[in-house]
PDB file of C-alpha atoms and ligand atoms in Angstrom:
ATOM      1  CA  MET Y  75      -1.172  -9.778  -2.843  1.00  0.00           C
ATOM      2  CA  LYS Y  76      -3.466  -7.648  -5.008  1.00  0.00           C
ATOM      3  CA  ILE Y  77      -3.246  -3.854  -4.757  1.00  0.00           C
ATOM      4  CA  GLY Y  78      -5.685  -1.392  -6.331  1.00  0.00           C
ATOM      5  CA  ILE Y  79      -4.972   2.215  -7.280  1.00  0.00           C
ATOM      6  CA  ILE Y  80      -7.793   4.760  -7.406  1.00  0.00           C
ATOM      7  CA  CYS Y  81      -7.203   8.191  -8.973  1.00  0.00           C
ATOM      8  CA  GLY Y  82      -9.015  11.016  -7.240  1.00  0.00           C
ATOM      9  CA  HIS Y  83     -11.365  13.430  -9.057  1.00  0.00           C
ATOM     10  CA  GLY Y  84     -11.785  13.182 -12.855  1.00  0.00           C
ATOM     11  CA  ASN Y  85     -14.876  12.915 -15.052  1.00  0.00           C
ATOM     12  CA  GLY Y  86     -15.089  16.712 -15.297  1.00  0.00           C
ATOM     13  CA  ASP Y  87     -13.852  17.412 -11.758  1.00  0.00           C
ATOM     14  CA  PRO Y  88     -10.261  18.747 -11.953  1.00  0.00           C
ATOM     15  CA  GLY Y  89      -9.715  18.870  -8.170  1.00  0.00           C
ATOM     16  CA  ALA Y  90      -7.133  21.446  -7.123  1.00  0.00           C
ATOM     17  CA  VAL Y  91      -5.481  23.397  -9.950  1.00  0.00           C
ATOM     18  CA  SER Y  92      -1.973  24.862 -10.237  1.00  0.00           C
ATOM     19  CA  PRO Y  93      -1.311  27.634 -12.797  1.00  0.00           C
ATOM     20  CA  THR Y  94       2.052  26.005 -13.569  1.00  0.00           C
ATOM     21  CA  PHE Y  95       1.468  22.276 -13.106  1.00  0.00           C
ATOM     22  CA  GLY Y  96      -2.155  21.789 -14.139  1.00  0.00           C
ATOM     23  CA  SER Y  97      -4.927  19.904 -12.384  1.00  0.00           C
ATOM     24  CA  GLU Y  98      -4.877  17.435  -9.513  1.00  0.00           C
ATOM     25  CA  ALA Y  99      -6.956  14.996 -11.597  1.00  0.00           C
ATOM     26  CA  ASP Y 100      -4.314  14.949 -14.371  1.00  0.00           C
ATOM     27  CA  PHE Y 101      -1.433  14.857 -11.876  1.00  0.00           C
ATOM     28  CA  VAL Y 102      -2.612  11.703 -10.077  1.00  0.00           C
ATOM     29  CA  ARG Y 103      -3.367  10.063 -13.446  1.00  0.00           C
ATOM     30  CA  LYS Y 104       0.312  10.570 -14.309  1.00  0.00           C
ATOM     31  CA  LEU Y 105       1.431   9.026 -11.009  1.00  0.00           C
ATOM     32  CA  ALA Y 106      -0.798   5.933 -11.140  1.00  0.00           C
ATOM     33  CA  PRO Y 107       0.782   4.084 -14.121  1.00  0.00           C
ATOM     34  CA  LEU Y 108       4.298   4.744 -12.782  1.00  0.00           C
ATOM     35  CA  ILE Y 109       3.391   3.519  -9.294  1.00  0.00           C
ATOM     36  CA  LYS Y 110       1.828   0.471 -10.940  1.00  0.00           C
ATOM     37  CA  LYS Y 111       4.989  -0.149 -12.976  1.00  0.00           C
ATOM     38  CA  TYR Y 112       7.224  -0.236  -9.883  1.00  0.00           C
ATOM     39  CA  LEU Y 113       4.745  -1.885  -7.502  1.00  0.00           C
ATOM     40  CA  SER Y 114       4.191  -4.698 -10.020  1.00  0.00           C
ATOM     41  CA  GLU Y 115       7.685  -5.939  -9.134  1.00  0.00           C
ATOM     42  CA  TYR Y 116       6.168  -6.994  -5.806  1.00  0.00           C
ATOM     43  CA  ALA Y 117       2.418  -7.502  -6.206  1.00  0.00           C
ATOM     44  CA  GLU Y 118      -0.460  -7.788  -8.630  1.00  0.00           C
ATOM     45  CA  VAL Y 119      -1.531  -4.200  -9.285  1.00  0.00           C
ATOM     46  CA  ASN Y 120      -4.620  -2.814 -10.969  1.00  0.00           C
ATOM     47  CA  ILE Y 121      -5.544   0.807 -11.679  1.00  0.00           C
ATOM     48  CA  LEU Y 122      -9.297   1.119 -11.224  1.00  0.00           C
ATOM     49  CA  ASP Y 123     -11.232   2.833 -14.039  1.00  0.00           C
ATOM     50  CA  THR Y 124      -9.745   6.358 -14.220  1.00  0.00           C
ATOM     51  CA  SER Y 125     -12.724   7.737 -16.160  1.00  0.00           C
ATOM     52  CA  ILE Y 126     -14.817   7.310 -13.011  1.00  0.00           C
ATOM     53  CA  ASN Y 127     -14.958   9.977 -10.300  1.00  0.00           C
ATOM     54  CA  TRP Y 128     -15.062   7.410  -7.490  1.00  0.00           C
ATOM     55  CA  TYR Y 129     -16.124   9.947  -4.875  1.00  0.00           C
ATOM     56  CA  SER Y 130     -19.281  10.779  -6.857  1.00  0.00           C
ATOM     57  CA  TYR Y 131     -19.841   7.227  -8.050  1.00  0.00           C
ATOM     58  CA  LEU Y 132     -19.785   5.592  -4.616  1.00  0.00           C
ATOM     59  CA  GLN Y 133     -22.312   8.049  -3.213  1.00  0.00           C
ATOM     60  CA  SER Y 134     -25.059   6.254  -5.097  1.00  0.00           C
ATOM     61  CA  ASN Y 135     -23.468   3.006  -6.321  1.00  0.00           C
ATOM     62  CA  TYR Y 136     -22.019  -0.135  -4.777  1.00  0.00           C
ATOM     63  CA  PHE Y 137     -18.722  -1.496  -6.055  1.00  0.00           C
ATOM     64  CA  ASP Y 138     -17.186  -4.800  -4.934  1.00  0.00           C
ATOM     65  CA  PHE Y 139     -13.575  -4.180  -3.805  1.00  0.00           C
ATOM     66  CA  SER Y 140     -13.189  -7.561  -2.091  1.00  0.00           C
ATOM     67  CA  GLU Y 141     -10.742  -8.989  -4.670  1.00  0.00           C
ATOM     68  CA  TYR Y 142      -8.141  -6.488  -3.371  1.00  0.00           C
ATOM     69  CA  ASP Y 143      -5.913  -6.743  -0.295  1.00  0.00           C
ATOM     70  CA  TYR Y 144      -5.039  -3.052  -0.234  1.00  0.00           C
ATOM     71  CA  ILE Y 145      -6.197   0.046  -2.107  1.00  0.00           C
ATOM     72  CA  ILE Y 146      -4.521   3.445  -2.349  1.00  0.00           C
ATOM     73  CA  GLU Y 147      -6.487   6.513  -3.425  1.00  0.00           C
ATOM     74  CA  LEU Y 148      -4.289   9.208  -4.987  1.00  0.00           C
ATOM     75  CA  HIS Y 149      -4.826  12.926  -4.475  1.00  0.00           C
ATOM     76  CA  GLY Y 150      -2.884  16.165  -4.286  1.00  0.00           C
ATOM     77  CA  ASN Y 151      -3.394  18.559  -1.411  1.00  0.00           C
ATOM     78  CA  ALA Y 152      -4.383  22.233  -1.554  1.00  0.00           C
ATOM     79  CA  GLY Y 153      -4.170  25.235   0.744  1.00  0.00           C
ATOM     80  CA  ALA Y 154      -0.460  26.109   0.589  1.00  0.00           C
ATOM     81  CA  LYS Y 155      -1.055  29.080  -1.739  1.00  0.00           C
ATOM     82  CA  ASP Y 156       2.630  29.148  -2.687  1.00  0.00           C
ATOM     83  CA  HIS Y 157       2.459  29.585  -6.453  1.00  0.00           C
ATOM     84  CA  GLY Y 158       5.851  31.260  -6.810  1.00  0.00           C
ATOM     85  CA  GLY Y 159       7.943  28.837  -4.748  1.00  0.00           C
ATOM     86  CA  ASN Y 160       9.418  29.821  -1.387  1.00  0.00           C
ATOM     87  CA  GLY Y 161      12.072  27.099  -1.366  1.00  0.00           C
ATOM     88  CA  LYS Y 162      10.145  24.961   1.151  1.00  0.00           C
ATOM     89  CA  THR Y 163       7.842  22.018   0.566  1.00  0.00           C
ATOM     90  CA  THR Y 164       4.478  21.772   2.325  1.00  0.00           C
ATOM     91  CA  GLY Y 165       4.573  18.013   2.140  1.00  0.00           C
ATOM     92  CA  ILE Y 166       2.925  14.609   2.019  1.00  0.00           C
ATOM     93  CA  GLU Y 167       0.171  13.302   4.281  1.00  0.00           C
ATOM     94  CA  ILE Y 168      -1.804  10.086   4.300  1.00  0.00           C
ATOM     95  CA  TRP Y 169      -5.329   9.545   5.575  1.00  0.00           C
ATOM     96  CA  VAL Y 170      -6.746   6.302   6.905  1.00  0.00           C
ATOM     97  CA  THR Y 171     -10.231   5.555   8.244  1.00  0.00           C
ATOM     98  CA  SER Y 172     -10.997   5.188  11.938  1.00  0.00           C
ATOM     99  CA  LEU Y 173     -11.648   1.494  11.176  1.00  0.00           C
ATOM    100  CA  GLU Y 174      -7.979   0.888  10.287  1.00  0.00           C
ATOM    101  CA  GLN Y 175      -6.116  -1.137  12.956  1.00  0.00           C
ATOM    102  CA  ALA Y 176      -2.523  -0.655  11.833  1.00  0.00           C
ATOM    103  CA  ILE Y 177      -0.857   2.293  10.104  1.00  0.00           C
ATOM    104  CA  THR Y 178       2.724   1.000   9.832  1.00  0.00           C
ATOM    105  CA  VAL Y 179       2.568   0.745   6.026  1.00  0.00           C
ATOM    106  CA  GLU Y 180       1.326   4.326   5.716  1.00  0.00           C
ATOM    107  CA  GLN Y 181       3.964   5.582   8.175  1.00  0.00           C
ATOM    108  CA  ASN Y 182       6.573   3.774   6.091  1.00  0.00           C
ATOM    109  CA  ILE Y 183       5.376   5.563   2.935  1.00  0.00           C
ATOM    110  CA  CYS Y 184       5.531   8.969   4.676  1.00  0.00           C
ATOM    111  CA  LYS Y 185       9.049   8.287   5.946  1.00  0.00           C
ATOM    112  CA  ALA Y 186      10.262   7.221   2.495  1.00  0.00           C
ATOM    113  CA  ILE Y 187       8.772  10.332   0.841  1.00  0.00           C
ATOM    114  CA  GLU Y 188      10.388  12.450   3.564  1.00  0.00           C
ATOM    115  CA  GLN Y 189      13.744  11.002   2.453  1.00  0.00           C
ATOM    116  CA  PHE Y 190      12.782  11.927  -1.110  1.00  0.00           C
ATOM    117  CA  GLY Y 191      12.557  15.543   0.058  1.00  0.00           C
ATOM    118  CA  LEU Y 192       8.948  16.345   0.937  1.00  0.00           C
ATOM    119  CA  LEU Y 193       7.980  17.408   4.439  1.00  0.00           C
ATOM    120  CA  ASN Y 194       6.359  14.509   6.329  1.00  0.00           C
ATOM    121  CA  ARG Y 195       2.960  15.637   7.644  1.00  0.00           C
ATOM    122  CA  GLY Y 196       2.235  12.163   8.932  1.00  0.00           C
ATOM    123  CA  VAL Y 197      -0.649   9.708   8.934  1.00  0.00           C
ATOM    124  CA  LYS Y 198      -4.033  11.143   9.890  1.00  0.00           C
ATOM    125  CA  VAL Y 199      -7.478   9.720  10.509  1.00  0.00           C
ATOM    126  CA  CYS Y 200     -10.671  10.726   8.716  1.00  0.00           C
ATOM    127  CA  ASP Y 201     -13.563   8.637   7.397  1.00  0.00           C
ATOM    128  CA  PHE Y 202     -13.393   9.921   3.837  1.00  0.00           C
ATOM    129  CA  LEU Y 203     -16.053   8.411   1.611  1.00  0.00           C
ATOM    130  CA  VAL Y 204     -14.022   6.272  -0.810  1.00  0.00           C
ATOM    131  CA  ILE Y 205     -11.552   4.743   1.663  1.00  0.00           C
ATOM    132  CA  THR Y 206     -14.379   4.110   4.136  1.00  0.00           C
ATOM    133  CA  ALA Y 207     -16.502   2.319   1.521  1.00  0.00           C
ATOM    134  CA  ILE Y 208     -13.475   0.124   0.783  1.00  0.00           C
ATOM    135  CA  LYS Y 209     -12.531  -0.529   4.398  1.00  0.00           C
ATOM    136  CA  LYS Y 210     -16.128  -1.482   5.225  1.00  0.00           C
ATOM    137  CA  GLN Y 211     -15.630  -4.417   2.835  1.00  0.00           C
ATOM    138  CA  GLY Y 212     -12.656  -5.538   4.947  1.00  0.00           C
ATOM    139  CA  VAL Y 213     -10.009  -4.166   2.567  1.00  0.00           C
ATOM    140  CA  SER Y 214      -7.282  -1.904   3.986  1.00  0.00           C
ATOM    141  CA  SER Y 215      -7.167   1.465   2.283  1.00  0.00           C
ATOM    142  CA  CYS Y 216      -5.556   4.868   2.468  1.00  0.00           C
ATOM    143  CA  LEU Y 217      -5.770   8.244   0.774  1.00  0.00           C
ATOM    144  CA  ILE Y 218      -2.375   9.665  -0.193  1.00  0.00           C
ATOM    145  CA  GLU Y 219      -2.064  13.445  -0.577  1.00  0.00           C
ATOM    146  CA  ASN Y 220       0.960  13.537  -2.915  1.00  0.00           C
ATOM    147  CA  GLY Y 221       2.231  17.008  -2.050  1.00  0.00           C
ATOM    148  CA  PHE Y 222       0.331  20.276  -2.458  1.00  0.00           C
ATOM    149  CA  ILE Y 223      -0.901  21.127  -5.954  1.00  0.00           C
ATOM    150  CA  ASP Y 224      -0.702  24.838  -5.041  1.00  0.00           C
ATOM    151  CA  ASP Y 225       2.845  24.624  -3.678  1.00  0.00           C
ATOM    152  CA  PHE Y 226       5.327  25.279  -6.485  1.00  0.00           C
ATOM    153  CA  ASP Y 227       8.148  23.565  -4.558  1.00  0.00           C
ATOM    154  CA  ASP Y 228       6.147  20.349  -3.951  1.00  0.00           C
ATOM    155  CA  MET Y 229       5.028  20.053  -7.566  1.00  0.00           C
ATOM    156  CA  LYS Y 230       8.431  20.969  -9.045  1.00  0.00           C
ATOM    157  CA  LEU Y 231      10.215  18.381  -6.889  1.00  0.00           C
ATOM    158  CA  ILE Y 232       7.765  15.606  -7.800  1.00  0.00           C
ATOM    159  CA  SER Y 233       7.389  16.583 -11.496  1.00  0.00           C
ATOM    160  CA  ASP Y 234      11.153  16.818 -12.049  1.00  0.00           C
ATOM    161  CA  ASN Y 235      11.693  13.422 -10.398  1.00  0.00           C
ATOM    162  CA  ILE Y 236       8.402  11.697 -11.114  1.00  0.00           C
ATOM    163  CA  GLU Y 237       9.888   8.257 -11.864  1.00  0.00           C
ATOM    164  CA  GLU Y 238      11.950   8.340  -8.679  1.00  0.00           C
ATOM    165  CA  TYR Y 239       8.986   9.531  -6.615  1.00  0.00           C
ATOM    166  CA  CYS Y 240       6.767   6.686  -7.835  1.00  0.00           C
ATOM    167  CA  LYS Y 241       9.548   4.141  -7.407  1.00  0.00           C
ATOM    168  CA  ILE Y 242      10.095   5.193  -3.786  1.00  0.00           C
ATOM    169  CA  LEU Y 243       6.359   5.177  -3.093  1.00  0.00           C
ATOM    170  CA  ALA Y 244       6.005   1.664  -4.566  1.00  0.00           C
ATOM    171  CA  ARG Y 245       9.030   0.358  -2.659  1.00  0.00           C
ATOM    172  CA  SER Y 246       7.800   1.778   0.633  1.00  0.00           C
ATOM    173  CA  ILE Y 247       4.448  -0.005   0.214  1.00  0.00           C
ATOM    174  CA  SER Y 248       6.062  -3.334  -0.638  1.00  0.00           C
ATOM    175  CA  GLU Y 249       8.533  -2.921   2.231  1.00  0.00           C
ATOM    176  CA  GLY Y 250       5.710  -2.053   4.614  1.00  0.00           C
ATOM    177  CA  PHE Y 251       3.896  -5.277   3.755  1.00  0.00           C
ATOM    178  CA  GLY Y 252       7.087  -7.347   3.670  1.00  0.00           C
ATOM    179  CA  LEU Y 253       6.499  -8.278   0.020  1.00  0.00           C
ATOM    180  CA  LYS Y 254       9.383  -9.870  -1.784  1.00  0.00           C
ATOM    181  CA  ASN Y 255      10.560  -8.731  -5.173  1.00  0.00           C
ATOM    182  CA  LYS Y 256       9.152 -11.248  -7.677  1.00  0.00           C
ATOM    183  CA  GLU Y 257      12.633 -11.605  -9.206  1.00  0.00           C
ATOM    184  CA  ASP Y 258      14.511 -11.813  -5.912  1.00  0.00           C
ATOM    185  CA  SER Y 259      13.734 -14.788  -3.700  1.00  0.00           C
ATOM    186  CA  SER Y 260      16.539 -14.175  -1.209  1.00  0.00           C
ATOM    187  CA  ALA Y 261      15.589 -14.321   2.480  1.00  0.00           C
ATOM    188  CA  ASP Y 262      14.598 -11.225   4.399  1.00  0.00           C
ATOM    189  CA  GLU Y 263      16.755  -9.547   6.984  1.00  0.00           C
ATOM    190  CA  ASN Y 264      16.387 -10.585  10.624  1.00  0.00           C
ATOM    191  CA  GLY Y 265      13.143  -9.465  12.198  1.00  0.00           C
ATOM    192  CA  LYS Y 266      11.545  -9.958  15.569  1.00  0.00           C
ATOM    193  CA  TYR Y 267       8.297 -11.637  14.479  1.00  0.00           C
ATOM    194  CA  VAL Y 268       7.327 -14.451  12.138  1.00  0.00           C
ATOM    195  CA  ILE Y 269       3.987 -15.885  11.090  1.00  0.00           C
ATOM    196  CA  GLN Y 270       3.492 -19.637  11.309  1.00  0.00           C
ATOM    197  CA  CYS Y 271       1.081 -21.030   8.754  1.00  0.00           C
ATOM    198  CA  GLY Y 272       0.607 -24.616   9.889  1.00  0.00           C
ATOM    199  CA  ALA Y 273       2.720 -27.635  10.857  1.00  0.00           C
ATOM    200  CA  PHE Y 274       2.461 -30.760   8.717  1.00  0.00           C
ATOM    201  CA  LYS Y 275       3.697 -34.375   8.980  1.00  0.00           C
ATOM    202  CA  GLU Y 276       3.687 -34.575   5.183  1.00  0.00           C
ATOM    203  CA  TYR Y 277       6.065 -32.274   3.313  1.00  0.00           C
ATOM    204  CA  ALA Y 278       3.633 -32.119   0.376  1.00  0.00           C
ATOM    205  CA  ASN Y 279       0.994 -30.464   2.562  1.00  0.00           C
ATOM    206  CA  ALA Y 280       3.464 -27.820   3.762  1.00  0.00           C
ATOM    207  CA  LYS Y 281       4.553 -27.248   0.148  1.00  0.00           C
ATOM    208  CA  ARG Y 282       0.953 -26.732  -0.933  1.00  0.00           C
ATOM    209  CA  ILE Y 283       0.495 -23.944   1.665  1.00  0.00           C
ATOM    210  CA  SER Y 284       3.904 -22.469   0.788  1.00  0.00           C
ATOM    211  CA  ASP Y 285       2.954 -22.337  -2.913  1.00  0.00           C
ATOM    212  CA  LYS Y 286      -0.323 -20.638  -2.056  1.00  0.00           C
ATOM    213  CA  ILE Y 287       1.513 -18.022   0.042  1.00  0.00           C
ATOM    214  CA  ASN Y 288       3.999 -17.488  -2.811  1.00  0.00           C
ATOM    215  CA  SER Y 289       1.105 -16.829  -5.168  1.00  0.00           C
ATOM    216  CA  ILE Y 290      -0.064 -14.022  -2.855  1.00  0.00           C
ATOM    217  CA  GLY Y 291       3.500 -12.650  -2.853  1.00  0.00           C
ATOM    218  CA  TYR Y 292       4.804 -13.217   0.657  1.00  0.00           C
ATOM    219  CA  SER Y 293       8.297 -14.499   1.288  1.00  0.00           C
ATOM    220  CA  ASN Y 294       8.111 -17.816   3.178  1.00  0.00           C
ATOM    221  CA  CYS Y 295      10.044 -20.933   4.045  1.00  0.00           C
ATOM    222  CA  ILE Y 296       9.437 -24.494   5.222  1.00  0.00           C
ATOM    223  CA  SER Y 297      11.427 -25.686   8.264  1.00  0.00           C
ATOM    224  CA  LYS Y 298      11.461 -29.263   9.543  1.00  0.00           C
ATOM    225  CA  ILE Y 299      11.221 -29.204  13.335  1.00  0.00           C
ATOM    226  CA  ASN Y 300      10.568 -32.372  15.418  1.00  0.00           C
ATOM    227  CA  ASP Y 301       9.069 -34.369  12.521  1.00  0.00           C
ATOM    228  CA  TYR Y 302       6.842 -31.457  11.488  1.00  0.00           C
ATOM    229  CA  HIS Y 303       7.206 -29.314   8.391  1.00  0.00           C
ATOM    230  CA  LYS Y 304       6.347 -25.776   9.472  1.00  0.00           C
ATOM    231  CA  VAL Y 305       5.620 -22.918   7.072  1.00  0.00           C
ATOM    232  CA  TYR Y 306       6.859 -19.493   8.137  1.00  0.00           C
ATOM    233  CA  VAL Y 307       6.209 -16.049   6.614  1.00  0.00           C
ATOM    234  CA  GLY Y 308       8.491 -13.154   7.492  1.00  0.00           C
ATOM    235  CA  PRO Y 309      10.410 -12.205   9.550  1.00  0.00           C
ATOM    236  CA  PHE Y 310       8.989  -8.779  10.347  1.00  0.00           C
ATOM    237  CA  LYS Y 311      10.556  -5.920  12.274  1.00  0.00           C
ATOM    238  CA  ASN Y 312       7.386  -4.959  14.127  1.00  0.00           C
ATOM    239  CA  TYR Y 313       4.276  -6.660  15.421  1.00  0.00           C
ATOM    240  CA  GLU Y 314       1.809  -4.343  13.623  1.00  0.00           C
ATOM    241  CA  THR Y 315       3.172  -5.251  10.186  1.00  0.00           C
ATOM    242  CA  ALA Y 316       3.129  -8.962  11.055  1.00  0.00           C
ATOM    243  CA  SER Y 317      -0.499  -8.566  12.197  1.00  0.00           C
ATOM    244  CA  GLU Y 318      -1.449  -6.824   8.969  1.00  0.00           C
ATOM    245  CA  VAL Y 319       0.101  -9.611   6.869  1.00  0.00           C
ATOM    246  CA  SER Y 320      -1.544 -12.176   9.174  1.00  0.00           C
ATOM    247  CA  ALA Y 321      -4.937 -10.592   8.475  1.00  0.00           C
ATOM    248  CA  ASN Y 322      -4.274 -10.739   4.710  1.00  0.00           C
ATOM    249  CA  LEU Y 323      -3.360 -14.432   4.997  1.00  0.00           C
ATOM    250  CA  ASN Y 324      -6.603 -15.070   6.930  1.00  0.00           C
ATOM    251  CA  LYS Y 325      -8.484 -13.279   4.202  1.00  0.00           C
ATOM    252  CA  ASN Y 326      -6.919 -15.714   1.731  1.00  0.00           C
ATOM    253  CA  LYS Y 327      -8.075 -18.607   3.954  1.00  0.00           C
ATOM    254  CA  ILE Y 328      -4.609 -19.484   5.269  1.00  0.00           C
ATOM    255  CA  ASP Y 329      -4.712 -20.268   9.011  1.00  0.00           C
ATOM    256  CA  ASN Y 330      -1.822 -18.629  10.797  1.00  0.00           C
ATOM    257  CA  TYR Y 331      -0.575 -16.964  13.935  1.00  0.00           C
ATOM    258  CA  VAL Y 332       2.126 -14.434  14.767  1.00  0.00           C
ATOM    259  CA  LEU Y 333       4.961 -15.491  17.053  1.00  0.00           C
ATOM    260  CA  LEU Y 334       8.340 -14.284  18.262  1.00  0.00           C
ATOM    261  CA  ASN Y 335      11.213 -15.170  15.938  1.00  0.00           C
ATOM    262  CA  ASN Y 336      13.701 -17.223  17.955  1.00  0.00           C
TER     263      ASN Y 336
HETATM  264 ZN1   ZN B 209      -8.329  15.703  -4.031  1.00  0.00          ZN
END
């Protein structure tokens, strides 16, 4: 699986600004390499050119995002007006486009960041320019508002624990997609749904599909049932996640269908 990270603002546009913690543009450019570091344990990750202000750029230019399976656009929120710190966070929220079918990955991120200590404002829908341009190319995308730049408590919590924040964010994305750690090939916990990716008389044919799925980063196994070697991805706890992975497999030209895990 290939994941892209876009940093909001930049190229002269600071975004929101905190008197204590600096600009939103600089803040998200600190998060991106750390998220990449931790997410790379599970997927191929690329930070898109941070010198570009993608919001401005995409208004008059086309960019091909189709090599990616998922793209996150990083921002910080504004409007809390709590520069002194009132002991309460204003929180994280994630935006997806109205074209997005499933939001289980984004809900998983919000829940994980809630555990980290930020208020969970949930997943919301708006056709923001960058994520819509990406989604129109068939690539899932979301815009993450990583706390409020103008909330002292949000920024202090994240800045003081920036490694931990990025690690949790990366883990929640990989968990949401059911990606296995590249160094840990152990089987997943029991889930309700699996994805079958073909049934083959010849083991070699099943192995070829299995290898291809491994190269994308999904945990899978080959089971011999009634003379057929069947390739399974998963299991998954919920149907929406299985469907999202199924769509990514289709995109990589691997025929598959979701079924109940018996
Ligand atoms: Zn912003």
